[in-house]
Coordinates of C-alpha atoms in Angstrom, one line a residue:
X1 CA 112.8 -13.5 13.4
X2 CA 110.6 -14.3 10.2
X3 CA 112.4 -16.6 7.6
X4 CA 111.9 -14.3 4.7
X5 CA 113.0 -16.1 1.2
X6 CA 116.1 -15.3 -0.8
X7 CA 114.6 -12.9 -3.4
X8 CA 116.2 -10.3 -5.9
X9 CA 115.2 -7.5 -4.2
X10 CA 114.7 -4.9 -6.7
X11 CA 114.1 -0.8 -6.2
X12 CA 110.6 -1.3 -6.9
X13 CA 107.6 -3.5 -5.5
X14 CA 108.1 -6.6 -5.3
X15 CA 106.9 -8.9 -8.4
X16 CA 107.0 -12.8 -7.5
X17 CA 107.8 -15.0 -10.6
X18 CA 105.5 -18.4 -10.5
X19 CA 104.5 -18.2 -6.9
X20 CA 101.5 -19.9 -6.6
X21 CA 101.6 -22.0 -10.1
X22 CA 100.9 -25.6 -10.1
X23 CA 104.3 -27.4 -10.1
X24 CA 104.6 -30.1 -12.7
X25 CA 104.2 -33.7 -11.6
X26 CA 101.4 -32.9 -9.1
X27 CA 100.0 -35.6 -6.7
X28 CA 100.4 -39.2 -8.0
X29 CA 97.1 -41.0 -8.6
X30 CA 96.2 -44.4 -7.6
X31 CA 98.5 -47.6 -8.5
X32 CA 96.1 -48.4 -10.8
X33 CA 96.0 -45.4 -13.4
X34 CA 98.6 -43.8 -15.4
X35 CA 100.6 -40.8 -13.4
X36 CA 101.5 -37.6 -14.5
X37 CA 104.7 -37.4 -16.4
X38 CA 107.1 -36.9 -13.7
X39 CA 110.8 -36.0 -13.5
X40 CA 112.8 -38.1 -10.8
X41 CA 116.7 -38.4 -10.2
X42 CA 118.2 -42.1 -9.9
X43 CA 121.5 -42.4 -8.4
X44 CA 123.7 -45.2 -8.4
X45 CA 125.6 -45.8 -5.7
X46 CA 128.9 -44.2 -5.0
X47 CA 131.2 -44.6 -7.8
X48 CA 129.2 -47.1 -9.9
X49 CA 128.2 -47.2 -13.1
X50 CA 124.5 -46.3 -14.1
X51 CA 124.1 -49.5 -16.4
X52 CA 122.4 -51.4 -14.1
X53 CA 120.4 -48.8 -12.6
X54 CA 119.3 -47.8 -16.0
X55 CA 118.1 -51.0 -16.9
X56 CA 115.9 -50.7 -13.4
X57 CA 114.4 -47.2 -14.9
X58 CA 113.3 -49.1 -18.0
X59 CA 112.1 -52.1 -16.3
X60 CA 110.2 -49.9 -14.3
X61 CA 108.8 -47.8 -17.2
X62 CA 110.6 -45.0 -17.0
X63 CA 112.4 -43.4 -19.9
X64 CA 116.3 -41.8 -19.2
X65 CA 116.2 -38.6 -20.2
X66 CA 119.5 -37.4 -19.0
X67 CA 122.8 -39.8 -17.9
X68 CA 125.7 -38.0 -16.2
X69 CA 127.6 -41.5 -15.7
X70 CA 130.4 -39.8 -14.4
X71 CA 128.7 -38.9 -10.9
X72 CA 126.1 -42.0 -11.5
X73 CA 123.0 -39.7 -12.0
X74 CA 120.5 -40.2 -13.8
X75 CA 117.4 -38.0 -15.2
X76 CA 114.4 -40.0 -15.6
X77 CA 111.0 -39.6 -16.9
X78 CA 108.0 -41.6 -16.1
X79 CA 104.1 -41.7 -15.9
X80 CA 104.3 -45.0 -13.7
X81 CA 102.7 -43.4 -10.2
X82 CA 105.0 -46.5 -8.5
X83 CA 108.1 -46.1 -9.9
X84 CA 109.8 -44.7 -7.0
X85 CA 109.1 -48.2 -5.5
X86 CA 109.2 -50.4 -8.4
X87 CA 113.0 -48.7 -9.6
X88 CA 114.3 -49.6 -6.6
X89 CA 117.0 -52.4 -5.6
X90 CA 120.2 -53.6 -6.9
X91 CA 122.1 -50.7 -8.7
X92 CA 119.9 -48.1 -7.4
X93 CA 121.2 -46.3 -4.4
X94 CA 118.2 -43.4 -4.1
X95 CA 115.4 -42.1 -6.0
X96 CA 113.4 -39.1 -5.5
X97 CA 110.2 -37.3 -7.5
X98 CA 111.8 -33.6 -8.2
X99 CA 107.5 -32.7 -8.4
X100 CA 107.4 -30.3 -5.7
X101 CA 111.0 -29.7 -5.7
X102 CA 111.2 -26.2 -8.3
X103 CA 112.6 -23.0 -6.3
X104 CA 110.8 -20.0 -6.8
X105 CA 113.0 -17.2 -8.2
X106 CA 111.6 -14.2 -7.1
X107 CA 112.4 -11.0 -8.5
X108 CA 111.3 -7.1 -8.6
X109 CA 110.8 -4.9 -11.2
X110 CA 113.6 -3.6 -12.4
X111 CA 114.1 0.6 -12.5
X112 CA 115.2 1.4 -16.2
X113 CA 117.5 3.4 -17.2
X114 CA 115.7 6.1 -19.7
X115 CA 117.9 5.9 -23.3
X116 CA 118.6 9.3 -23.6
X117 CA 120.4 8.5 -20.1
X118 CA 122.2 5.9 -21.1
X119 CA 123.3 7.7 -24.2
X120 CA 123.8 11.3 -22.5
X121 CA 125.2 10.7 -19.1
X122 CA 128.9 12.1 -19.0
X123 CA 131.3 9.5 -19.5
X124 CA 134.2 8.8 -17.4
X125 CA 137.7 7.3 -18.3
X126 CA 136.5 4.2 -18.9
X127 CA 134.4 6.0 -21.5
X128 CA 131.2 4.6 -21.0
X129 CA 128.0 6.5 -20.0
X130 CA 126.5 5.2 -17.0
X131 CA 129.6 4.7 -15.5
X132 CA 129.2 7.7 -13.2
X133 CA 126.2 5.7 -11.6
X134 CA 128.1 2.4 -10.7
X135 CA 128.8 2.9 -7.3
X136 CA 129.7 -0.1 -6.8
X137 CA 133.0 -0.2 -9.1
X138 CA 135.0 2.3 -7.6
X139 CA 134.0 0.6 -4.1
X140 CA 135.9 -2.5 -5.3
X141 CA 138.8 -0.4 -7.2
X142 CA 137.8 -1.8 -10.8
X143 CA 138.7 1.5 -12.2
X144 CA 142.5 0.5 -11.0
X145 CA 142.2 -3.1 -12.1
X146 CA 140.9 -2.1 -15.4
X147 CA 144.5 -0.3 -16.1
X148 CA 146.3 -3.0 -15.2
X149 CA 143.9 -6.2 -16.7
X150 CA 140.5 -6.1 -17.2
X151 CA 140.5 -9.9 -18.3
X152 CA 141.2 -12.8 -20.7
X153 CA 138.9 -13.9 -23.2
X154 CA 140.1 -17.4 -22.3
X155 CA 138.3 -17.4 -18.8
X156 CA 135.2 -18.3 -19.1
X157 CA 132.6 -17.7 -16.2
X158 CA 129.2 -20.0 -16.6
X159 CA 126.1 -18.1 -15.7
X160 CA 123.7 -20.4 -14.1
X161 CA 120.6 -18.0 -14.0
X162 CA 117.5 -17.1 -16.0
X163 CA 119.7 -16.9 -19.3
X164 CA 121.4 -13.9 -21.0
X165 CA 119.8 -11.7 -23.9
X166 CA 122.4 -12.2 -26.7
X167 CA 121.1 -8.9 -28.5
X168 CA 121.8 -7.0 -25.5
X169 CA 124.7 -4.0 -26.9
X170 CA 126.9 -4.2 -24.0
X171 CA 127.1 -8.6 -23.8
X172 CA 126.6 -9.4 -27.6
X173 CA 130.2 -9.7 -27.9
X174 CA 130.8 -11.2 -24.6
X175 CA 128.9 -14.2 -24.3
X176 CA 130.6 -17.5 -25.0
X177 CA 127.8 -18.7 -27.6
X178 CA 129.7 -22.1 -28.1
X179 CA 129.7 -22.9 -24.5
X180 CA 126.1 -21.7 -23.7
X181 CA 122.7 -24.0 -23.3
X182 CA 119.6 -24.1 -21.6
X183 CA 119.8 -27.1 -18.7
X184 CA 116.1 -27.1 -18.4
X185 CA 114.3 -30.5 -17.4
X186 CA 118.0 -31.1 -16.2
X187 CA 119.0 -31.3 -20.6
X188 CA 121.3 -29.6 -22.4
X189 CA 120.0 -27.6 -25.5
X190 CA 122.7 -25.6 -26.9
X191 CA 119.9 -24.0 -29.5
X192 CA 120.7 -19.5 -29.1
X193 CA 116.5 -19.4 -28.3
X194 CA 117.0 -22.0 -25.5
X195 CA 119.2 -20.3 -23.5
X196 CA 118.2 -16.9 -24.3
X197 CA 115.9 -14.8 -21.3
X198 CA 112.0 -15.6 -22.0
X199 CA 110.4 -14.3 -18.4
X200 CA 113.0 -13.0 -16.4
X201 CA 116.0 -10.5 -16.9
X202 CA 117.4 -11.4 -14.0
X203 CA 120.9 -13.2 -15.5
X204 CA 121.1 -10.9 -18.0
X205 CA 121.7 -8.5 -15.1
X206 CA 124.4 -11.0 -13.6
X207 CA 126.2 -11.2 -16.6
X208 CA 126.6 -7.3 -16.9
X209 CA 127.9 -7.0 -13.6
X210 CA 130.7 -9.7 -14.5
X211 CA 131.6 -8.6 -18.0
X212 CA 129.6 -6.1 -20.0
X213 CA 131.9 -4.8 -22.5
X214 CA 134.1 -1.4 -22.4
X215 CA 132.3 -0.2 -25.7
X216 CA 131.6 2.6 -24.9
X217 CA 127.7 2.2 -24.5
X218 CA 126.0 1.7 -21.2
X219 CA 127.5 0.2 -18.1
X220 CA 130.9 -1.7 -17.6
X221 CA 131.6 -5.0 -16.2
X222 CA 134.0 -5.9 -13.2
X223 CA 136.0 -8.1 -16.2
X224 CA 134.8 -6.4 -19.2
X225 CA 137.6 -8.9 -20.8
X226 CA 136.7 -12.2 -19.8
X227 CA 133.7 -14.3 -21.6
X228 CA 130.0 -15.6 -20.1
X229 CA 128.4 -18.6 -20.8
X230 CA 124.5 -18.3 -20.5
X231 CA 123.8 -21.9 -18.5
X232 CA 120.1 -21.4 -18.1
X233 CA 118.1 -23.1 -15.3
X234 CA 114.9 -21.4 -14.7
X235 CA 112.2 -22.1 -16.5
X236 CA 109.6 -20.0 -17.9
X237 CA 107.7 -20.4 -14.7
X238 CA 110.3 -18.7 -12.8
X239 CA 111.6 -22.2 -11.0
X240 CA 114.8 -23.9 -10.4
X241 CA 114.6 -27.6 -10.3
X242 CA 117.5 -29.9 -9.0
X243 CA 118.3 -31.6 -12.3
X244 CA 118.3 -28.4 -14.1
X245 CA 121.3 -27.5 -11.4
X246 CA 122.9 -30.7 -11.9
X247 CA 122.8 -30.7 -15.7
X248 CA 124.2 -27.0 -15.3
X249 CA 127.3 -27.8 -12.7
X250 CA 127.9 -30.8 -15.2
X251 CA 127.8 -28.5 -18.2
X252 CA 130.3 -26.0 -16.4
X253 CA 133.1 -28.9 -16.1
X254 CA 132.5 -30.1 -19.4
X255 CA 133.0 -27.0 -21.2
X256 CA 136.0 -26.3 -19.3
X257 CA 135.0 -23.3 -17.2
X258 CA 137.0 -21.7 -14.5
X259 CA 134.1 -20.3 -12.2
X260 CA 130.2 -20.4 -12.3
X261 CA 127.8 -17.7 -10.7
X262 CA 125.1 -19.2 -9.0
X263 CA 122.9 -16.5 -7.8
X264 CA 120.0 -18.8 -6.5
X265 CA 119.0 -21.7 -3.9
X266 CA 118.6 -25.6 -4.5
X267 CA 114.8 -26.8 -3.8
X268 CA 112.3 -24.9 -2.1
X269 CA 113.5 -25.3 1.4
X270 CA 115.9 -22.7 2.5
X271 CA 117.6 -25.4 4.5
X272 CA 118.2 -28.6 2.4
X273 CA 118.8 -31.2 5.0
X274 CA 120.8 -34.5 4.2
X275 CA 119.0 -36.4 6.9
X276 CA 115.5 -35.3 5.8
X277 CA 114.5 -38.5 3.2
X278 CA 112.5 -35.9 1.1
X279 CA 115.7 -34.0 0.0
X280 CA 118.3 -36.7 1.0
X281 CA 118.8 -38.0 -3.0
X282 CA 118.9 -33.7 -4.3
X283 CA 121.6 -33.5 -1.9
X284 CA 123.8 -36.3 -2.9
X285 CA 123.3 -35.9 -6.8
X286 CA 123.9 -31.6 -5.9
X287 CA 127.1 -32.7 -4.2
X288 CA 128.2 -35.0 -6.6
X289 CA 128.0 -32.7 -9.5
X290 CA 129.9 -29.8 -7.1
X291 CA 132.6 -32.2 -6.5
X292 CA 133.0 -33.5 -9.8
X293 CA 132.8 -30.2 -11.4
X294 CA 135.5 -28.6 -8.5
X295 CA 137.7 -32.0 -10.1
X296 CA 137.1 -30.4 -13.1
X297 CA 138.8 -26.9 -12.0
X298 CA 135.5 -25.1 -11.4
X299 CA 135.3 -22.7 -8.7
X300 CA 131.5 -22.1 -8.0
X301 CA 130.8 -18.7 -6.4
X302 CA 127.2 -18.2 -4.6
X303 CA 125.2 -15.7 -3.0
X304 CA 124.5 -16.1 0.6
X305 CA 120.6 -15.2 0.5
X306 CA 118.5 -12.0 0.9
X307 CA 116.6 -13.8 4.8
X308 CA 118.9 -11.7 6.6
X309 CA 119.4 -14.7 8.2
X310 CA 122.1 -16.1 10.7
X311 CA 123.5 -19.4 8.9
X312 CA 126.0 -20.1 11.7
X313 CA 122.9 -20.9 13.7
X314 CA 120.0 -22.8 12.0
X315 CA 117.3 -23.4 15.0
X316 CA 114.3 -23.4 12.9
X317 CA 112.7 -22.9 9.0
X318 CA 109.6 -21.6 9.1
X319 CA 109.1 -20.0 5.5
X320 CA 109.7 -23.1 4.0
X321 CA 109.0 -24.5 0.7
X322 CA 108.8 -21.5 -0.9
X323 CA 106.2 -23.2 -3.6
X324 CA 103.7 -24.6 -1.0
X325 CA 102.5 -23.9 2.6
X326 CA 105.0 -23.2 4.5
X327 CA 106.5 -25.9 7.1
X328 CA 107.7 -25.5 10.6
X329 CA 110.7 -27.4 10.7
X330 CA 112.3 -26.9 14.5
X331 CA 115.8 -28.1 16.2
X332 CA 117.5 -28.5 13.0
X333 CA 121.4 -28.5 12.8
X334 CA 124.4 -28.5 10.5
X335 CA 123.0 -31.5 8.5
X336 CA 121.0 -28.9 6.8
X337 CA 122.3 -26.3 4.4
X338 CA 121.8 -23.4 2.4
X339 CA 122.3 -25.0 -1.3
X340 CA 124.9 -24.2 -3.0
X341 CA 126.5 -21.5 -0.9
X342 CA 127.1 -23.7 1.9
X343 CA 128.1 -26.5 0.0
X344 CA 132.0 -27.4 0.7
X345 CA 134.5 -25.6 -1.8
X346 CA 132.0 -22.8 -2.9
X347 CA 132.7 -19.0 -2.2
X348 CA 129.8 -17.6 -0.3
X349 CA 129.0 -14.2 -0.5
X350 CA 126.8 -11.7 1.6
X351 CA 126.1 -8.1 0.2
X352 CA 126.6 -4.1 1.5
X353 CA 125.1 -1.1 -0.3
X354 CA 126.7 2.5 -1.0
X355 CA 128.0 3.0 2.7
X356 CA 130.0 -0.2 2.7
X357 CA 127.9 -1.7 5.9
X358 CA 125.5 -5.0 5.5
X359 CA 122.5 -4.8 3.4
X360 CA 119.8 -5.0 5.3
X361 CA 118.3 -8.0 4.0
X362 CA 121.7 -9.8 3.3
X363 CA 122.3 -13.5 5.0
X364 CA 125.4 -14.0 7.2
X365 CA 127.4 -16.4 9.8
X366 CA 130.9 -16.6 10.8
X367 CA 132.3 -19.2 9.0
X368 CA 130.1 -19.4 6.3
X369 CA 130.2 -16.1 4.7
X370 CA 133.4 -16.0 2.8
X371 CA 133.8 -12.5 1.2
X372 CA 131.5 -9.6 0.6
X373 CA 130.7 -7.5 -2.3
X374 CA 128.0 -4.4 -3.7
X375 CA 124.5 -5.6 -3.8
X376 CA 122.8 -2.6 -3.0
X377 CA 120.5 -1.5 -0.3
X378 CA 117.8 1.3 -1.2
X379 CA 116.4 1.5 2.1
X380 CA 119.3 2.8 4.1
X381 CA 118.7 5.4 6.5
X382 CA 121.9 6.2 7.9
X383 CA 124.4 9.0 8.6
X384 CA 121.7 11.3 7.5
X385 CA 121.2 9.6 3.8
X386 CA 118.1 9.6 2.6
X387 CA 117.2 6.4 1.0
X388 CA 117.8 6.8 -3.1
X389 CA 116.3 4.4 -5.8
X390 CA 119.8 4.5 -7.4
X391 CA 121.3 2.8 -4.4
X392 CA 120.9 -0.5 -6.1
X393 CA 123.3 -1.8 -9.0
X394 CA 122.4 -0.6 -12.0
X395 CA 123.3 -3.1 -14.9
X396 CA 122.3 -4.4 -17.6
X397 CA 118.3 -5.9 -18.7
X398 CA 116.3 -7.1 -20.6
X399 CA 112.3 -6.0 -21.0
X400 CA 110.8 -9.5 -21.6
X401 CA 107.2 -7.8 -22.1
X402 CA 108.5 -5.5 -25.0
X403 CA 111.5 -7.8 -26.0
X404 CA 113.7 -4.9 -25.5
X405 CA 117.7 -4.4 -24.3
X406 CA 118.5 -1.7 -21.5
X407 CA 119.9 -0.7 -18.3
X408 CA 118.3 -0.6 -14.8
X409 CA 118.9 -1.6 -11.2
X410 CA 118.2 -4.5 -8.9
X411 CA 119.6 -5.4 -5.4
X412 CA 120.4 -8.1 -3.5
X413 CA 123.2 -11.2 -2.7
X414 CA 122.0 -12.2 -6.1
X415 CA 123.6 -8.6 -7.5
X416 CA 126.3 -9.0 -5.2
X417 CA 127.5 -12.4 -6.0
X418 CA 128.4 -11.5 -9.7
X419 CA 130.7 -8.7 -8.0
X420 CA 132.8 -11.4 -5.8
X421 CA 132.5 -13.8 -9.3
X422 CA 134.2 -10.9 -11.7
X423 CA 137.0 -10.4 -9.3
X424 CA 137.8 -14.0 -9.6
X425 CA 137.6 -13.7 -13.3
X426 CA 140.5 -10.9 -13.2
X427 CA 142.3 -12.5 -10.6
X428 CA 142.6 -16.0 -13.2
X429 CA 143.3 -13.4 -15.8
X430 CA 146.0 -12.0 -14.3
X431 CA 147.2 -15.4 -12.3
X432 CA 146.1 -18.3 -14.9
X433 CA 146.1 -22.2 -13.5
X434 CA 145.3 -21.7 -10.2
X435 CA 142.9 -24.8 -8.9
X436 CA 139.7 -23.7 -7.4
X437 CA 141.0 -23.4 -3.6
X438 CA 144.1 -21.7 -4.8
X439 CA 141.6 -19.3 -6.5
X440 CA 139.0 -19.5 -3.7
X441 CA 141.7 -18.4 -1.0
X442 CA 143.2 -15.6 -3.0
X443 CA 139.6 -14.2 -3.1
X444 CA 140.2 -13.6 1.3
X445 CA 143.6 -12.8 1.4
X446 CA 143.0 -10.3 -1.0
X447 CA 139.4 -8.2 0.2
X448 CA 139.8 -5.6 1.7
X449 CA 139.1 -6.4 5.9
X450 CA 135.5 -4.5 7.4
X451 CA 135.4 -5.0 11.2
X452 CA 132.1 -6.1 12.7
X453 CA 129.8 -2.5 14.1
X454 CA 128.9 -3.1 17.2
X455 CA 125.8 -4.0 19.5
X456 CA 123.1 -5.1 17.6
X457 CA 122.8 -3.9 13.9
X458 CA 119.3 -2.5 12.2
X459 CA 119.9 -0.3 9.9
X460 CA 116.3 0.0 9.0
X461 CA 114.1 0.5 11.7
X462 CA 111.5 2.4 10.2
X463 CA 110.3 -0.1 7.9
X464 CA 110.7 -3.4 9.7
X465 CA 108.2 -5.2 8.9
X466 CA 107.9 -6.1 12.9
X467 CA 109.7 -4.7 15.8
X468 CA 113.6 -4.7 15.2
X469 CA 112.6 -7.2 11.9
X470 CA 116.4 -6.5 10.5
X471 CA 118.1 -7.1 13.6
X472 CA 121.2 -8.7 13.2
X473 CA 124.6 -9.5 15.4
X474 CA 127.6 -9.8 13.6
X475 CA 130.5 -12.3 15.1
X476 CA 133.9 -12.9 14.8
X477 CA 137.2 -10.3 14.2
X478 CA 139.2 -10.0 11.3
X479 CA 137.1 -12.5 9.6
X480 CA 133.7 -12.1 10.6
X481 CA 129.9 -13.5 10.0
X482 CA 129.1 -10.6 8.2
X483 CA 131.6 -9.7 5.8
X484 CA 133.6 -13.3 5.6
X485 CA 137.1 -11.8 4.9
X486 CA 136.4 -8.5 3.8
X487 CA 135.3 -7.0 0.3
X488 CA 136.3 -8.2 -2.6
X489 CA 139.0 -5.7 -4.4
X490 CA 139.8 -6.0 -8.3
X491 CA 142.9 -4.0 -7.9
X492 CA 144.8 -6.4 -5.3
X493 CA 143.9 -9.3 -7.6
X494 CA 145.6 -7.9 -10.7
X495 CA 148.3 -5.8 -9.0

């Protein structure tokens, strides 16, 4: 089965964001001339402080650019093309280059909503106008929920993503402003501009889903009373680097925020393997900010990845990095993961599209996939239904060409992710001070159960790229590989 990347996959052709772009840092030149200025992570060992490993980073001519002394990580810049070598030794439990390291975030174009649309469609109850094309709300019951709670304005949900357009009509007065920043080169900048969306619309999209406002223009959110925070960790290149993750999971626990979508993967490699020494030191700083964060009261909630690939069973990754040539990386096992969905604590979820079976690209595995959740599938070909453009989530975006606001669709785990994240958001509205695993296991005993089909699932024969491409078998009963515990439902949460 080919490995194909987690992508937003879109209604439209597929556009790829950076692919192909030199990465910064580059190849390190001779001992004996100046290096590129690089970003590394310095970790202290377990539980220690970072003075003395700081002291090594200066020593060794590196600057600190970053210090999150309460995991013992540091952020570090330096030109020294030894430093790596040189930083090393007492204090200093691992240090790794992040050059190489950026994820590609790769998106589609986006189909718009015209404006007269969005002004003219015939409103529903909830009395906004697209409303009638958000399939994916009454699937989940949010018209119910809405009657009962539609969210607190003290629950705060942290958007780790491409940023979120603060002009945009339907978040303007939903974003969290004070709580926002940009995490890029793994720093906060707290400046409006920073964190605002410069190349890619692709958060401000999230952030609909979870909370656009009941205004009475455009689309509604699953928690249209709840707050986002725009934590913003892909650059203008379209890349997600491991401190920029870090500094963002750090940011979520210090602002005080209940829940974080993370609609994204950690380093190029689908599979981030702890035993591998290239990725080793992203996976210990990665867990050490989930954990501390989780301490914190931070429920992170993930997508599970658009490979349509089996995560129960990891034999081989062969579309790996996603920035490079591809490696073929054979007899792997559990030591390597799918960052940060399969990191311990988070809620990992997998997508369906309008019939309420798996998307066809959607990842899965019993006991990894928690809950599932709309994120659209355009391509279906089932029970007679012809394959429709609108079968994606329509949202809100934001045109970074003509630095306009609107309305569109995208699909993918990354669309259905902010679904499963919004339902959490009511259910902490409705039930406040429950800890993350309180929070994370009222999410399953709430969804509503799907049984696995049966035989061998491909929905989408005709366009496979290969012979049965999408093929996929689904494991497990009542909880299953491809639907976790069921779909999400905003009604049982605030009931």
């Amino acid at each position: 089965m080919k490995n194909l990347r987690r992508k937003t996959l879109a209604a439209a052709s597929a556009v790829t964001l950076g692919v192909g772009l030199a990465v910064a840092g580059g190849v390190a030149p001779a001992a004996s001339a100046a290096g590129p200025d690089t970003t590394f992570l310095v970790l202290a060992p377990q539980g220690a402080k970072t003075d003395q490993a700081a002291a090594r980073v200066a020593a060794a001519n590196g600057t600190v650019v970053a210090s999150y002394d309460q995991i013992g990580v540091l952020v570090v810049r330096s030109t020294n093309p030894d430093f790596v070598t040189d930083v090393a030794g007492a204090g200093v439990d691992s240090v790794a280059s992040t050059a190489g390291l950026g994820t590609a975030l790769e998106e589609g174009e986006t189909l718009e909503v015209s404006a007269a649309e969005a002004a003219n469609t015939t409103a529903d109850p909830t009395k906004e106008p697209l409303f009638g094309q958000q399939w994916d709300m009454p699937m989940i019951d949010v018209p119910q929920a809405h009657a009962v709670n539609a969210g607190r304005a003290d629950v705060v949900v942290g958007v780790l993503d491409s940023g979120i357009s603060s002009s945009h009509p339907d978040l303007a007065s939903q974003i969290a402003k004070n709580k926002s920043t940009s995490c890029l080169g793994g720093v906060s900048d707290t400046t409006e501009s920073a964190w605002n969306p410069t190349t890619s619309d692709h958060g401000t999209h999230v952030a609909g889903t979870i909370a656009a406002a009941v205004n009475g223009v455009g689309v509604t959110g699953v928690a249209p009373g709840v707050k986002v925070a725009a934590v913003k960790v892909v650059n203008d290149d379209g890349y997600i680097f491991p401190e920029a993750a870090v500094c963002g999971f750090m940011w979520a626990a210090e602002q005080g925020m209940q829940l974080t979508n993370n609609s994204y993967y950690i380093d190029p490699w689908e599979l981030n393997c702890r035993n591998d020494a290239r990725q080793r030191p992203v996976w210990k700083a990665v867990q050490r900010a989930l954990r501390y964060s989780q301490s914190k009261g931070v429920l992170h909630v993930a997508s599970a990845g658009n490979s349509n690939f089996d995560l129960a069973h990891k034999l081989t990754d062969t579309g790996s990095p996603n920035n490079g040539t591809p490696e073929v990386r054979e007899d792997l096992t559990n030591a390597c993961l799918d960052l940060p969905a399969e990191a311990p604590g988070v809620v990992t979820v997998s997508a369906v599209g309008p019939t309420g079976e798996k998307s066809y690209y959607s990842s899965y595995g019993q006991g990894t996939v928690d809950v599932t959740a709309p994120g659209g599938d355009t391509r279906f070909r089932t029970q007679g239904r012809s394959s429709t453009l609108t079968d994606g989530i329509l949202s809100t975006t934001y045109n970074t060409t003509t630095k306009t606001n609107g309305w569109g669709y995208k699909q993918g785990t990354s669309m259905s992710s902010p679904h499963a994240t919004g339902v959490a958001a009511l259910a902490l509205s409705a039930h406040p001070g429950m800890s993350p695993g309180q929070l994370s296991a009222f999410l399953g005993s709430t969804a509503e159960a799907i049984s696995c089909p049966g035989g061998v699932y491909n929905p989408v024969p005709l366009i496979a790229a290969g012979p049965n491409a999408y093929d996929a078998t689904c494991s497990g009963g009542q909880h299953n590989g491809f639907y976790g515990a069921g779909m999400v439902n905003a009604y049982n949460v605030v009931k």
